Amino acid sequence: MFQQMKTAIPRLLSLLTLIAIIVGIVVAPRQSRAAARSPAEVPDTYPPYLAEYYPQTGHSAVNSFELFWRNTPNALFVLGYPISRPFIEESFTNPGEYYRVQYFERAILEEHPENYGTPYYILGRLLGTQLAKGRENEPPFQPVPDPRDGTWDSVTRHTLRNSPAPFRTFWLNNGGLAVFGRPISEQFQEVNKADGKTYWVQYFERQRMEWHPDEPDPRYRILLGLLGNEYRDANHRTNPAFTPAPRDDARSLPRPFIYGYNAHLYQDREPWQDRKRVLQLVKNSGFGWVRQQVRWMDLHDRSGAIYWEELDDIVRDANEMGVKLFISVVAAPSWATDNGRNGLPNRANIGQFAYFMGEMAKRYRGRVGAYQIWNEQNLAVENGGRVASAALYMDVLVAGARAIKANDPYAIVVSGPPAATETNNPNIAISDLAFFRQMFADPRFREVVDAIGVHAGGTSNPPDSMWPDRPGPGPNFVTSREFYFRRVEDYRALALQYGLGDRQMWITEFGWATRNNTPGYEFGNQISFEQQAEWIVRAFQIGRREYAPWMGAMFLWNLNFAVPWAQREGNPLHEQASFGILNGDWSPRPAYLALQRMPKD
């Protein structure tokens, strides 16, 4: 949970249709876009998860990319089959900007959440221009004067002709400028890397045409280049996103953006708890994921026995209800620590932790979507009273992550999120920024982490506010960036600094307390249920729209903790209950209803 919840830290389709969807290009003369249908345009038919598996390449086109493929006339000819999973990649036309992309044989498609609700949600890359870089001095790419015997482009100073290959007619009949862009070379002969044969070719801003005069079917005498394959081969030889997956693993891919709750799913023999009711409430609100914290100490006996019964029930019920699970593992058994308390394991027992995580991943392969290794590890309270070093945490993270991947390679591994704090006292906490720097500086971090876990505690400040440029209204928890939801922007800046711009961040806890009776959380007494609802919805909008694509998931703290605090503990005003969006009697707060109405994609 947030640092403020844990410890008293100081400072508490026609041509128009063709143009609208082919290879995503801009429709202005130099920067034309092709349009794709976004999920917002098909709200009644867009399913909770969309993936179509293509055995020809062993990959699935996913969600908006699959919708784009389905709605592209002659998609196989124009785009080809998918050759990667979606992943984050820096733009080669706008360095420093990152997009979620999916590669296809003939194109690379980008997701543009800033264009949500417009025809430009999925756009294509200027692959022809990119692959021709460095060839500007070769004769075919050098500008030519108007030859008067073809269609000469006065901007690029290249010519469209029908000899020796009929590229001009093909260009005119299949979308022209909007689909292929302008010519950036003359016709010339080039060896095709795929088959080793020589063909007449011409490069355009977005494609390359090839002339195959011996092809019996006249429809295929002009082929578009396999530019997605070529760019993959030149730049992604070791990227696991291109590794084919079995058909059964297609649905292990996450949605483009994950909307989730932190929820209490443990039921055991508690008469007040109803796990299936919790899961149904998740689904009724349009959310698809739940983060459940699991304490290693509760499951793994010193004898080596692991008691899975209750967790088995949680996984079974979540799967049956169609809710994806994200398991956060914390709290070593006392026998695995130096001081007999329940922080991180000592180095002698890191192997035991790896064994435990490997057994969990093996047992729940394909049924648990993601794992997080530890929680707020920069706090002393999470390590038996004294802050653990980042070096020890990294050893635990690496061992656990490798064990997970060895037993479930498609499970998502999320790093533990340091709590937001500027405190530097080994008996209380280490600064979150200092801890992130030490984690990011370890080269193993990139090797084992799929998503960077972060926490965003807003205390009494609205989600758009930030110190010092736009401080919150106060009166407390104002004059430090640690007390703001937008603290995650500082984490993103660090990730870029350490070359981790292609790693998404997942906010695994965020939220706002309301009226409560817990010392240290008085800031919640300023926040009404209606404000809580407004700020939570706004935070989701910021994460999905303004932080895209580097923000991949947000898990609200919390859904239903008020129920156990009211019915088991008799304290419906405990701070954990105050962060909830259900009341202790299961009735919805305004925040639950607002999230139910909130558009999701």
Coordinates of C-alpha atoms in Angstrom, one line a residue:
M1 CA 0.0 0.0 0.0
F2 CA 1.0 3.6 -0.2
Q3 CA 3.6 4.9 2.1
Q4 CA 1.0 7.0 4.0
M5 CA -0.9 3.8 4.7
K6 CA 2.0 1.9 6.1
T7 CA 4.0 4.1 8.4
A8 CA 4.2 7.6 9.8
I9 CA 6.8 8.9 7.4
P10 CA 7.5 12.6 7.9
R11 CA 5.6 15.1 5.6
L12 CA 3.0 12.9 5.7
L13 CA -14.1 0.5 -47.2
S14 CA -14.7 2.6 -51.3
L15 CA -11.5 4.5 -52.0
L16 CA -12.4 6.7 -49.0
T17 CA -12.6 3.5 -46.9
L18 CA -9.4 2.3 -48.4
I19 CA -7.7 5.5 -47.6
A20 CA -9.2 5.4 -44.1
I21 CA -7.6 2.1 -43.1
I22 CA -4.7 1.0 -45.2
V23 CA -1.3 1.1 -43.4
G24 CA -2.3 4.1 -41.4
I25 CA -1.0 7.0 -43.3
V26 CA -1.7 10.7 -43.1
V27 CA -3.9 12.3 -45.8
A28 CA -2.1 15.6 -46.2
P29 CA 0.4 15.8 -49.1
R30 CA 3.6 15.2 -47.0
Q31 CA 2.2 13.7 -43.8
S32 CA -0.9 11.8 -44.9
R33 CA -2.6 9.4 -42.5
A34 CA -4.6 6.4 -43.0
A35 CA -7.5 5.9 -40.7
A36 CA -8.4 2.8 -38.7
R37 CA -11.6 2.1 -36.7
S38 CA -11.0 2.5 -33.0
P39 CA -12.7 0.5 -30.3
A40 CA -14.7 3.7 -29.6
E41 CA -16.4 3.4 -33.0
V42 CA -17.7 -0.1 -32.4
P43 CA -18.7 0.0 -28.7
D44 CA -21.4 -2.6 -29.1
T45 CA -19.3 -5.2 -30.8
Y46 CA -15.8 -4.7 -29.3
P47 CA -15.3 -7.6 -26.9
P48 CA -13.5 -7.5 -23.6
Y49 CA -10.5 -9.1 -25.4
L50 CA -9.9 -9.5 -29.1
A51 CA -7.2 -11.8 -30.5
E52 CA -7.1 -13.7 -33.8
Y53 CA -4.4 -16.3 -34.1
Y54 CA -2.7 -16.7 -37.5
P55 CA -0.9 -20.1 -37.7
Q56 CA 1.0 -18.9 -40.8
T57 CA 3.3 -16.8 -38.5
G58 CA 2.4 -18.1 -35.0
H59 CA 1.2 -14.7 -33.9
S60 CA -2.1 -13.1 -33.0
A61 CA -3.4 -9.7 -34.1
V62 CA -4.6 -8.2 -30.9
N63 CA -7.5 -5.8 -30.1
S64 CA -7.3 -2.5 -32.1
F65 CA -4.7 -4.0 -34.4
E66 CA -6.9 -6.9 -35.1
L67 CA -9.9 -4.6 -35.8
F68 CA -7.7 -2.6 -38.2
W69 CA -6.7 -5.9 -40.0
R70 CA -10.3 -7.0 -40.2
N71 CA -11.4 -3.7 -41.7
T72 CA -8.6 -3.4 -44.3
P73 CA -9.7 -4.5 -47.7
N74 CA -7.3 -7.1 -49.0
A75 CA -5.4 -7.0 -45.7
L76 CA -3.2 -9.9 -46.4
F77 CA -1.9 -8.2 -49.5
V78 CA -1.6 -4.8 -47.9
L79 CA -0.5 -5.7 -44.4
G80 CA 0.4 -9.4 -44.4
Y81 CA 0.1 -11.5 -41.3
P82 CA 1.2 -10.4 -37.8
I83 CA 4.8 -11.2 -37.0
S84 CA 5.0 -9.9 -33.4
R85 CA 3.2 -9.4 -30.2
P86 CA 2.3 -5.7 -29.4
F87 CA 5.2 -4.0 -27.6
I88 CA 6.5 -0.5 -26.9
E89 CA 9.0 1.0 -29.3
E90 CA 10.5 4.5 -29.9
S91 CA 9.4 6.2 -33.0
F92 CA 12.0 6.5 -35.8
T93 CA 10.4 9.6 -37.3
N94 CA 9.9 11.3 -33.9
P95 CA 12.8 10.3 -31.6
G96 CA 11.9 10.4 -28.0
E97 CA 8.3 9.5 -28.5
Y98 CA 7.1 6.0 -27.8
Y99 CA 4.2 4.0 -29.1
R100 CA 2.6 0.6 -28.7
V101 CA 3.2 -1.1 -32.0
Q102 CA 2.5 -4.4 -33.7
Y103 CA 4.5 -5.6 -36.6
F104 CA 3.0 -7.2 -39.7
E105 CA 4.8 -8.7 -42.7
R106 CA 4.4 -5.6 -44.8
A107 CA 3.7 -2.8 -42.2
I108 CA 4.3 -1.6 -38.7
L109 CA 1.1 -0.3 -37.0
E110 CA 1.1 2.2 -34.1
E111 CA -1.5 2.8 -31.5
H112 CA -2.2 6.5 -30.9
P113 CA -4.4 7.0 -27.8
E114 CA -4.2 10.7 -28.2
N115 CA -6.4 10.2 -31.3
Y116 CA -9.0 8.3 -29.3
G117 CA -12.4 8.7 -30.8
T118 CA -11.0 9.8 -34.2
P119 CA -10.3 7.9 -37.4
Y120 CA -6.6 8.0 -36.6
Y121 CA -6.4 5.6 -33.6
I122 CA -4.1 3.2 -35.5
L123 CA -1.5 4.7 -37.8
G124 CA 1.2 3.2 -39.9
R125 CA 4.9 4.0 -40.0
L126 CA 6.8 5.6 -43.0
L127 CA 8.6 2.3 -43.5
G128 CA 9.7 3.0 -47.1
T129 CA 11.5 6.2 -46.1
Q130 CA 13.0 4.5 -43.0
L131 CA 14.4 1.6 -45.0
A132 CA 15.8 3.9 -47.7
K133 CA 17.8 5.9 -45.1
G134 CA 21.5 6.1 -46.0
R135 CA 20.8 5.4 -49.7
E136 CA 20.2 9.0 -50.7
N137 CA 23.4 9.1 -52.7
E138 CA 22.7 6.0 -54.7
P139 CA 21.7 6.9 -58.3
P140 CA 18.0 5.6 -58.1
F141 CA 17.4 7.8 -55.0
Q142 CA 18.9 11.0 -56.3
P143 CA 16.4 13.6 -57.6
V144 CA 15.9 13.8 -61.3
P145 CA 14.6 16.7 -63.5
D146 CA 11.2 16.5 -65.0
P147 CA 11.6 13.9 -67.8
R148 CA 8.3 14.9 -69.5
D149 CA 7.5 11.2 -70.0
G150 CA 5.8 10.3 -66.8
T151 CA 4.2 11.7 -63.6
W152 CA 6.9 13.7 -62.0
D153 CA 6.6 14.6 -58.3
S154 CA 7.8 18.2 -57.8
V155 CA 8.3 17.7 -54.0
T156 CA 10.5 14.6 -54.1
R157 CA 11.6 15.1 -57.7
H158 CA 11.0 11.5 -58.7
T159 CA 8.9 10.0 -61.4
L160 CA 6.1 7.5 -61.7
R161 CA 6.2 5.5 -64.9
N162 CA 4.7 2.4 -66.4
S163 CA 7.9 1.1 -67.9
P164 CA 9.6 -1.2 -67.3
A165 CA 7.1 -1.9 -64.5
P166 CA 3.5 -0.6 -64.5
F167 CA 3.9 1.1 -61.1
R168 CA 2.2 4.3 -62.1
T169 CA -1.1 2.6 -63.0
F170 CA -0.9 0.5 -59.8
W171 CA -0.2 3.6 -57.7
L172 CA -3.2 5.5 -59.3
N173 CA -5.6 2.5 -59.0
N174 CA -4.9 1.6 -55.4
G175 CA -5.0 4.7 -53.3
G176 CA -2.1 6.8 -54.6
L177 CA -0.6 9.4 -52.3
A178 CA -2.8 8.5 -49.3
V179 CA -1.8 4.8 -49.4
F180 CA 1.8 4.7 -50.7
G181 CA 3.0 8.3 -50.2
R182 CA 5.2 10.0 -52.8
P183 CA 7.9 8.2 -54.8
I184 CA 11.3 8.6 -53.2
S185 CA 13.3 6.7 -55.9
E186 CA 13.2 5.9 -59.6
Q187 CA 12.5 2.4 -60.8
F188 CA 15.6 0.2 -60.5
Q189 CA 16.6 -3.4 -60.1
E190 CA 17.3 -4.8 -56.6
V191 CA 17.8 -8.2 -55.1
N192 CA 14.9 -9.3 -52.9
K193 CA 16.3 -10.4 -49.6
A194 CA 13.5 -13.0 -49.1
D195 CA 14.2 -15.1 -52.2
G196 CA 17.5 -13.8 -53.5
K197 CA 16.0 -12.9 -56.9
T198 CA 16.4 -9.6 -58.7
Y199 CA 13.2 -7.5 -59.5
W200 CA 12.3 -4.1 -60.7
V201 CA 11.4 -2.0 -57.7
Q202 CA 10.4 1.5 -56.7
Y203 CA 10.4 3.0 -53.2
F204 CA 7.7 5.2 -51.8
E205 CA 7.4 7.0 -48.5
R206 CA 5.4 4.1 -47.1
Q207 CA 6.1 1.1 -49.2
R208 CA 8.2 -0.5 -51.9
M209 CA 6.6 -2.0 -55.1
E210 CA 8.1 -5.0 -56.8
W211 CA 7.4 -6.2 -60.3
H212 CA 6.9 -10.0 -60.8
P213 CA 6.2 -10.3 -64.5
D214 CA 6.3 -14.2 -64.5
E215 CA 3.6 -14.5 -61.9
P216 CA 0.7 -16.4 -63.6
D217 CA -2.0 -14.5 -61.7
P218 CA -2.0 -10.9 -62.9
R219 CA -3.3 -9.7 -59.6
Y220 CA 0.1 -10.6 -58.0
R221 CA 2.5 -9.3 -60.6
I222 CA 3.0 -6.2 -58.5
L223 CA 3.7 -7.0 -54.9
L224 CA 4.3 -4.7 -51.9
G225 CA 7.5 -5.3 -50.1
L226 CA 7.7 -7.3 -46.9
L227 CA 9.0 -4.2 -45.1
G228 CA 7.8 -5.3 -41.7
N229 CA 9.9 -8.4 -42.0
E230 CA 12.9 -6.5 -43.2
Y231 CA 12.8 -4.0 -40.4
R232 CA 12.4 -6.8 -37.9
D233 CA 15.4 -8.6 -39.3
A234 CA 17.5 -5.5 -39.2
N235 CA 16.6 -4.3 -35.7
H236 CA 14.9 -7.0 -33.6
R237 CA 16.9 -10.3 -33.9
T238 CA 16.8 -10.8 -30.2
N239 CA 13.4 -9.2 -29.3
P240 CA 11.2 -11.9 -27.7
A241 CA 8.1 -10.1 -28.9
F242 CA 8.8 -11.8 -32.3
T243 CA 8.9 -15.3 -30.9
P244 CA 6.0 -17.3 -32.2
A245 CA 3.5 -18.6 -29.6
P246 CA 1.2 -21.6 -29.6
R247 CA -2.4 -21.0 -30.4
D248 CA -3.4 -21.7 -26.8
D249 CA -1.2 -18.8 -25.6
A250 CA -2.8 -16.2 -27.8
R251 CA -5.2 -15.1 -25.1
S252 CA -2.4 -14.7 -22.5
L253 CA -1.8 -11.3 -24.2
P254 CA -3.1 -8.4 -22.2
R255 CA -5.5 -5.7 -23.5
P256 CA -3.9 -2.6 -24.7
F257 CA -4.7 -1.0 -21.4
I258 CA -5.6 -2.9 -18.2
Y259 CA -8.2 -1.5 -15.8
G260 CA -8.0 -3.3 -12.5
Y261 CA -8.8 -3.3 -8.8
N262 CA -6.9 -4.3 -5.7
A263 CA -9.4 -6.6 -4.1
H264 CA -9.8 -8.9 -1.1
L265 CA -10.6 -12.3 -2.5
Y266 CA -9.6 -14.5 0.4
Q267 CA -12.7 -16.2 1.8
D268 CA -11.8 -19.3 3.7
R269 CA -14.5 -19.7 6.3
E270 CA -15.4 -16.0 6.7
P271 CA -19.2 -15.8 6.5
W272 CA -19.1 -12.1 5.5
Q273 CA -17.0 -12.7 2.4
D274 CA -18.4 -13.7 -1.0
R275 CA -15.6 -14.1 -3.6
K276 CA -17.9 -14.6 -6.5
R277 CA -19.8 -11.5 -5.6
V278 CA -16.6 -9.6 -5.6
L279 CA -15.6 -10.9 -9.0
Q280 CA -19.1 -10.2 -10.4
L281 CA -18.8 -6.6 -9.2
V282 CA -15.5 -6.3 -11.0
K283 CA -17.1 -7.5 -14.2
N284 CA -20.2 -5.4 -13.7
S285 CA -18.0 -2.2 -13.7
G286 CA -16.4 -3.2 -16.9
F287 CA -13.0 -4.0 -15.3
G288 CA -11.1 -7.1 -16.2
W289 CA -8.3 -7.6 -13.7
V290 CA -7.8 -8.0 -10.0
R291 CA -4.6 -7.6 -8.0
Q292 CA -4.5 -10.0 -5.1
Q293 CA -1.7 -9.8 -2.5
V294 CA -0.3 -13.2 -1.5
R295 CA 2.0 -13.6 1.6
W296 CA 4.7 -16.1 1.0
M297 CA 4.8 -16.8 4.7
D298 CA 1.2 -18.1 4.7
L299 CA 1.8 -20.8 2.1
H300 CA 5.3 -22.1 2.4
D301 CA 6.2 -24.3 5.4
R302 CA 9.8 -24.7 6.6
S303 CA 9.5 -28.4 5.8
G304 CA 9.1 -27.5 2.1
A305 CA 5.4 -28.1 1.9
I306 CA 3.3 -25.5 0.1
Y307 CA -0.4 -25.1 1.1
W308 CA -2.2 -24.0 -2.1
E309 CA -5.8 -24.7 -1.1
E310 CA -7.2 -21.2 -0.7
L311 CA -5.2 -19.7 -3.5
D312 CA -6.3 -22.6 -5.7
D313 CA -9.9 -21.5 -5.0
I314 CA -9.1 -17.9 -5.8
V315 CA -7.5 -18.8 -9.2
R316 CA -10.4 -21.2 -10.0
D317 CA -13.1 -18.7 -9.3
A318 CA -11.4 -15.9 -11.1
N319 CA -10.9 -18.0 -14.2
E320 CA -14.5 -19.2 -14.1
M321 CA -15.7 -15.7 -13.8
G322 CA -13.5 -14.4 -16.6
V323 CA -11.4 -12.1 -14.5
K324 CA -7.6 -12.0 -15.0
L325 CA -5.4 -12.3 -11.9
F326 CA -2.4 -10.3 -11.0
I327 CA -0.6 -11.7 -7.9
S328 CA 1.6 -9.6 -5.7
V329 CA 3.9 -11.7 -3.6
V330 CA 5.2 -10.3 -0.3
A331 CA 6.3 -11.3 3.3
A332 CA 8.9 -14.0 3.6
P333 CA 8.4 -16.7 6.2
S334 CA 10.2 -16.0 9.5
W335 CA 12.5 -19.0 8.8
A336 CA 13.8 -17.3 5.6
T337 CA 14.9 -14.0 7.2
D338 CA 17.8 -13.0 9.4
N339 CA 15.7 -11.4 12.1
G340 CA 12.8 -13.8 12.2
R341 CA 10.4 -11.2 10.9
N342 CA 8.7 -11.1 7.5
G343 CA 10.6 -8.8 5.2
L344 CA 12.6 -9.8 2.2
P345 CA 14.4 -13.2 2.5
N346 CA 18.0 -13.3 3.4
R347 CA 20.5 -14.3 0.7
A348 CA 20.7 -17.8 1.9
N349 CA 17.0 -18.3 1.2
I350 CA 16.6 -16.5 -2.1
G351 CA 16.7 -19.9 -3.7
Q352 CA 13.7 -21.0 -1.6
F353 CA 11.8 -17.9 -2.8
A354 CA 12.7 -18.8 -6.4
Y355 CA 11.5 -22.3 -5.8
F356 CA 8.2 -21.0 -4.4
M357 CA 7.7 -18.6 -7.4
G358 CA 8.5 -21.3 -9.9
E359 CA 6.1 -23.8 -8.3
M360 CA 3.4 -21.1 -8.3
A361 CA 4.0 -20.2 -12.0
K362 CA 4.0 -23.9 -12.9
R363 CA 0.7 -24.6 -11.0
Y364 CA -1.1 -21.6 -12.4
R365 CA 0.4 -21.4 -15.9
G366 CA -2.0 -19.7 -18.3
R367 CA -4.4 -18.9 -15.4
V368 CA -2.5 -16.1 -13.7
G369 CA -1.8 -13.2 -16.0
A370 CA 0.9 -11.4 -14.1
Y371 CA 3.1 -11.5 -11.0
Q372 CA 4.6 -8.7 -8.9
I373 CA 7.6 -9.4 -6.8
W374 CA 7.3 -7.5 -3.5
N375 CA 5.6 -4.2 -2.6
E376 CA 7.1 -0.9 -1.4
Q377 CA 10.4 -2.5 -0.7
N378 CA 12.0 0.9 0.1
L379 CA 10.0 1.0 3.4
A380 CA 11.4 -0.4 6.7
V381 CA 8.0 -1.8 7.6
E382 CA 8.2 -4.1 4.5
N383 CA 11.5 -5.5 5.7
G384 CA 11.1 -6.3 9.4
G385 CA 11.9 -2.8 10.6
R386 CA 14.9 -1.8 8.5
V387 CA 15.0 -0.8 4.9
A388 CA 16.5 -3.5 2.6
S389 CA 19.1 -2.6 0.1
A390 CA 18.3 -2.3 -3.6
A391 CA 21.0 -4.8 -4.2
L392 CA 19.2 -7.5 -2.1
Y393 CA 15.9 -6.6 -3.7
M394 CA 17.3 -7.0 -7.2
D395 CA 18.7 -10.4 -6.3
V396 CA 15.2 -11.4 -5.1
L397 CA 13.5 -9.9 -8.1
V398 CA 15.9 -11.6 -10.6
A399 CA 15.6 -15.0 -8.9
G400 CA 11.8 -14.9 -8.7
A401 CA 11.4 -13.5 -12.3
R402 CA 13.6 -16.2 -13.8
A403 CA 11.7 -18.9 -12.0
I404 CA 8.4 -17.5 -13.2
K405 CA 9.5 -17.3 -16.8
A406 CA 11.0 -20.8 -16.7
N407 CA 7.6 -22.2 -15.8
D408 CA 5.2 -19.8 -17.5
P409 CA 7.0 -17.8 -20.2
Y410 CA 3.9 -15.7 -21.1
A411 CA 3.2 -14.5 -17.5
I412 CA 4.0 -10.8 -17.1
V413 CA 6.6 -10.0 -14.5
V414 CA 6.1 -6.6 -12.8
S415 CA 8.8 -5.1 -10.5
G416 CA 7.9 -4.1 -7.0
P417 CA 6.9 -0.4 -6.6
P418 CA 8.8 1.7 -4.1
A419 CA 6.5 3.9 -2.0
A420 CA 6.5 7.6 -2.8
T421 CA 8.6 9.3 -0.2
E422 CA 11.5 11.7 0.0
T423 CA 12.5 10.3 3.4
N424 CA 16.0 8.9 3.8
N425 CA 16.3 7.1 7.1
P426 CA 17.2 3.4 7.2
N427 CA 14.7 2.9 10.1
I428 CA 11.9 4.4 8.1
A429 CA 12.4 4.6 4.3
I430 CA 14.7 5.3 1.4
S431 CA 13.7 7.8 -1.2
D432 CA 11.6 6.3 -4.0
L433 CA 13.7 8.1 -6.6
A434 CA 17.0 6.8 -5.1
F435 CA 15.7 3.3 -4.9
F436 CA 14.4 3.4 -8.5
R437 CA 17.9 4.7 -9.7
Q438 CA 19.6 1.7 -8.0
M439 CA 17.1 -0.7 -9.5
F440 CA 17.4 0.8 -13.0
A441 CA 21.2 0.9 -12.9
D442 CA 21.3 -2.9 -12.5
P443 CA 21.5 -4.4 -16.1
R444 CA 19.5 -7.4 -14.9
F445 CA 16.4 -5.2 -14.5
R446 CA 15.9 -5.0 -18.2
E447 CA 16.5 -8.7 -18.6
V448 CA 13.8 -9.8 -16.2
V449 CA 11.1 -7.1 -15.9
D450 CA 8.2 -6.8 -18.4
A451 CA 6.6 -3.8 -16.7
I452 CA 7.8 -1.3 -14.0
G453 CA 5.6 -1.3 -11.0
V454 CA 4.8 2.1 -9.5
H455 CA 2.5 3.6 -6.9
A456 CA 0.7 6.9 -7.1
G457 CA -0.5 8.3 -3.8
G458 CA -2.6 11.4 -4.2
T459 CA -3.2 12.2 -0.5
S460 CA -5.4 15.3 -0.5
N461 CA -4.4 16.5 -3.9
P462 CA -6.4 16.3 -7.1
P463 CA -4.9 14.1 -9.9
D464 CA -4.0 17.1 -12.2
S465 CA -2.1 19.0 -9.5
M466 CA 1.7 18.8 -8.9
W467 CA 4.3 20.5 -6.8
P468 CA 5.6 23.2 -7.4
D469 CA 4.0 24.2 -10.7
R470 CA 0.4 23.4 -9.8
P471 CA 0.2 22.7 -6.1
G472 CA -2.7 21.1 -4.4
P473 CA -5.2 23.0 -2.2
G474 CA -3.8 21.5 1.0
P475 CA -3.9 22.2 3.8
N476 CA -1.5 19.2 4.4
F477 CA 0.6 17.0 2.1
V478 CA 1.2 19.7 -0.4
T479 CA 4.8 20.9 -0.6
S480 CA 6.5 17.8 -2.0
R481 CA 6.1 15.8 -5.2
E482 CA 5.8 12.6 -3.2
F483 CA 2.2 13.5 -2.3
Y484 CA 0.9 13.7 -5.8
F485 CA -0.6 11.3 -8.3
R486 CA 1.7 12.8 -11.0
R487 CA 4.7 11.6 -9.1
V488 CA 4.7 8.8 -11.7
E489 CA 6.0 11.3 -14.2
D490 CA 9.2 11.5 -12.2
Y491 CA 9.5 7.7 -12.4
R492 CA 9.0 7.9 -16.2
A493 CA 11.8 10.5 -16.5
L494 CA 14.2 8.2 -14.6
A495 CA 13.2 5.2 -16.8
L496 CA 14.1 7.3 -19.9
Q497 CA 17.3 8.3 -18.3
Y498 CA 18.3 4.7 -17.8
G499 CA 17.3 3.6 -21.3
L500 CA 14.1 1.9 -20.2
G501 CA 11.7 3.9 -22.3
D502 CA 10.4 0.8 -24.0
R503 CA 9.2 -0.7 -20.6
Q504 CA 5.7 0.1 -19.6
M505 CA 4.8 1.2 -16.2
W506 CA 1.9 -0.3 -14.2
I507 CA 0.3 1.7 -11.4
T508 CA -0.4 -1.1 -9.1
E509 CA -2.0 1.0 -6.3
F510 CA -3.5 4.5 -6.4
G511 CA -6.6 6.1 -4.9
W512 CA -8.0 8.6 -2.4
A513 CA -9.1 8.1 1.1
T514 CA -12.3 9.6 2.5
R515 CA -13.5 10.2 6.0
N516 CA -11.7 7.8 8.4
N517 CA -10.6 7.3 12.0
T518 CA -7.0 6.2 11.5
P519 CA -4.2 8.5 12.8
G520 CA -2.1 9.7 9.9
Y521 CA -4.8 9.7 7.4
E522 CA -6.6 12.8 8.4
F523 CA -6.2 14.2 4.9
G524 CA -9.0 11.8 3.8
N525 CA -11.5 13.7 6.0
Q526 CA -11.3 16.6 3.4
I527 CA -12.4 14.3 0.6
S528 CA -16.1 13.6 -0.1
F529 CA -17.4 10.5 -1.8
E530 CA -18.2 12.6 -4.8
Q531 CA -14.7 14.1 -5.0
Q532 CA -13.2 10.6 -4.6
A533 CA -15.3 9.5 -7.6
E534 CA -14.3 12.5 -9.7
W535 CA -10.6 12.2 -8.9
I536 CA -10.4 8.5 -9.5
V537 CA -12.1 8.8 -12.9
R538 CA -9.8 11.7 -13.9
A539 CA -6.7 9.7 -12.8
F540 CA -7.7 6.8 -15.1
Q541 CA -8.2 9.3 -18.0
I542 CA -4.8 10.7 -17.4
G543 CA -3.2 7.3 -17.3
R544 CA -5.0 6.0 -20.4
R545 CA -4.8 9.1 -22.6
E546 CA -2.0 11.4 -21.4
Y547 CA 0.5 8.7 -20.2
A548 CA -0.1 6.4 -23.2
P549 CA 1.6 4.3 -24.3
W550 CA 4.1 4.1 -21.5
M551 CA 1.3 3.5 -18.9
G552 CA 0.0 0.0 -19.4
A553 CA -2.2 -0.7 -16.4
M554 CA -3.8 0.9 -13.4
F555 CA -5.1 -0.9 -10.4
L556 CA -7.3 1.1 -8.0
W557 CA -6.7 0.8 -4.3
N558 CA -9.3 -0.6 -3.5
L559 CA -12.6 -2.3 -4.3
N560 CA -14.0 -4.0 -1.3
F561 CA -11.7 -3.6 1.8
A562 CA -14.6 -1.9 3.6
V563 CA -16.5 -5.2 3.8
P564 CA -14.0 -7.0 6.0
W565 CA -13.3 -3.9 8.1
A566 CA -17.0 -3.4 8.7
Q567 CA -18.2 -6.9 9.1
R568 CA -15.2 -8.7 10.7
E569 CA -13.4 -5.8 12.5
G570 CA -16.4 -3.6 13.3
N571 CA -14.6 -0.5 12.0
P572 CA -16.1 0.8 8.8
L573 CA -14.0 4.0 9.1
H574 CA -10.6 2.3 9.0
E575 CA -8.3 4.0 6.5
Q576 CA -8.3 0.9 4.3
A577 CA -12.1 0.9 4.2
S578 CA -12.0 4.7 3.4
F579 CA -10.0 4.1 0.2
G580 CA -12.7 1.6 -1.0
I581 CA -15.4 2.2 -3.5
L582 CA -17.9 -0.2 -1.9
N583 CA -19.4 0.4 1.6
G584 CA -19.1 -2.2 4.3
D585 CA -22.6 -3.4 3.5
W586 CA -21.6 -4.0 -0.2
S587 CA -23.5 -1.0 -1.4
P588 CA -21.7 1.1 -4.1
R589 CA -20.1 4.4 -3.5
P590 CA -20.3 7.1 -6.1
A591 CA -16.8 6.1 -7.3
Y592 CA -18.0 2.6 -8.2
L593 CA -20.9 3.9 -10.2
A594 CA -18.7 6.5 -11.9
L595 CA -16.2 3.8 -12.9
Q596 CA -19.0 1.7 -14.2
R597 CA -20.0 4.6 -16.5
M598 CA -16.5 5.5 -17.5
P599 CA -15.6 4.7 -21.1
K600 CA -12.9 1.9 -21.3
D601 CA -10.9 0.6 -24.3

